[in-house]
Each structure stands twice: as C-alpha cells, then as structure tokens.
C-alpha cells in the first residue's frame, strides 16, 4: 500500500425518527471510488441538525465499518417535536494500492 492519498466528499441525509421518537439504525454512504485506490477512512466533516419548534435530543454515530467504497455507522437519534433538517458531509480518504 502506497502513501498517495485522494479525498472525496459526499453529502447525505442521516436517519431521524418521527416526532417524539428514538431510533438506532445503520446509516451508509457510498463513495464513487477511485481507480487504483481504496477507501481507508471516512469521517463526518459537517453535521447539520436543526429542529423547528422542538428539540433534537440526541445524535450519536458509532461502530464505523468500511467495506469497499461504502462506510456504515450505527446512528442513534432521538428527537422531540417540530420539523427537522438532518444532513451531513462525509469525507472519504483513499489510499493508493
């Protein structure tokens, strides 16, 4: 494995339960892939969470897994009332193979 790196970013919508709900589910983001490189790491570059007329009580990303060009987290979210925005920007680091 070489030390040449390439970066790719993806925007995604993470799961959020209904009003006064709580969930823990898998959340996956698929990168396009880069010929001659493999996905070695992915991180949350930006998290946008907004809830009008209510509260977002909890957002937790855990148990990251990478398989091929896909990164998956277990996401635990809990919210109160109101409408919500739940977007994020994920950055993938690819290393040459």
Coordinates of C-alpha atoms in Angstrom, one line a residue:
X1 CA 0.0 0.0 0.0
X2 CA 1.4 3.4 -1.0
X3 CA 1.2 6.7 0.7
X4 CA -0.6 8.6 -2.1
X5 CA -3.9 10.0 -0.8
X6 CA -7.0 11.2 -2.5
X7 CA -10.1 12.8 -0.9
X8 CA -13.7 12.5 -1.9
X9 CA -16.7 14.1 -0.2
X10 CA -20.4 13.1 -0.2
X11 CA -23.5 14.9 1.1
X12 CA -26.1 12.6 2.7
X13 CA -29.2 12.7 4.9
X14 CA -28.9 10.7 8.1
X15 CA -31.8 9.0 9.8
X16 CA -34.0 10.8 12.2
X17 CA -37.1 9.4 14.0
X18 CA -40.6 10.8 13.8
X19 CA -41.9 13.3 16.4
X20 CA -41.0 12.3 20.0
X21 CA -39.3 9.2 18.6
X22 CA -35.9 7.5 19.1
X23 CA -34.1 5.1 16.7
X24 CA -30.8 3.3 16.3
X25 CA -30.2 2.2 12.7
X26 CA -27.4 1.6 10.2
X27 CA -26.5 4.6 8.0
X28 CA -24.4 4.0 4.9
X29 CA -22.7 6.3 2.4
X30 CA -21.3 5.0 -0.9
X31 CA -18.4 6.8 -2.4
X32 CA -17.8 6.8 -6.2
X33 CA -14.5 5.0 -5.8
X34 CA -11.2 5.9 -7.5
X35 CA -9.4 3.5 -9.8
X36 CA -6.1 2.3 -8.1
X37 CA -7.2 3.5 -4.7
X38 CA -9.1 2.0 -1.8
X39 CA -11.3 3.7 0.9
X40 CA -9.2 3.6 4.1
X41 CA -11.0 6.1 6.3
X42 CA -14.2 8.2 6.4
X43 CA -15.2 10.9 8.8
X44 CA -18.1 13.4 9.3
X45 CA -16.8 16.7 8.0
X46 CA -20.0 18.6 8.7
X47 CA -23.2 17.8 10.6
X48 CA -26.3 19.9 10.1
X49 CA -29.1 19.3 12.6
X50 CA -31.9 21.7 13.1
X51 CA -35.4 21.3 14.6
X52 CA -38.0 24.0 14.4
X53 CA -40.4 24.3 17.3
X54 CA -38.9 21.5 19.2
X55 CA -35.7 19.7 20.2
X56 CA -33.2 17.2 18.8
X57 CA -32.2 15.4 22.0
X58 CA -29.5 13.1 20.8
X59 CA -27.3 12.3 17.7
X60 CA -24.6 9.6 18.0
X61 CA -22.6 7.9 15.2
X62 CA -20.8 4.8 16.4
X63 CA -19.4 1.4 15.2
X64 CA -17.9 2.6 11.9
X65 CA -17.4 -0.1 9.2
X66 CA -15.8 0.2 5.8
X67 CA -16.4 -2.3 3.0
X68 CA -15.3 -1.5 -0.5
X69 CA -16.5 2.1 -1.2
X70 CA -19.1 2.0 1.5
X71 CA -18.9 3.4 5.0
X72 CA -21.5 2.4 7.6
X73 CA -22.2 3.7 11.0
X74 CA -24.8 2.8 13.7
X75 CA -26.7 6.0 14.3
X76 CA -28.7 6.7 17.4
X77 CA -31.0 9.7 17.2
X78 CA -33.8 11.0 19.5
X79 CA -36.0 14.0 18.8
X80 CA -38.8 15.9 20.3
X81 CA -41.4 17.8 18.2
X82 CA -41.1 20.0 15.1
X83 CA -39.8 19.6 11.6
X84 CA -36.1 18.7 11.2
X85 CA -33.1 19.0 9.0
X86 CA -30.6 16.1 9.1
X87 CA -27.8 16.4 6.6
X88 CA -24.1 15.8 6.8
X89 CA -21.0 15.9 4.7
X90 CA -18.8 12.8 4.8
X91 CA -15.2 12.9 3.7
X92 CA -13.5 9.7 2.5
X93 CA -9.7 9.3 2.4
X94 CA -8.5 6.9 -0.3
X95 CA -5.0 5.4 -0.4
X96 CA -3.2 4.0 -3.4
X97 CA -3.0 0.3 -3.7

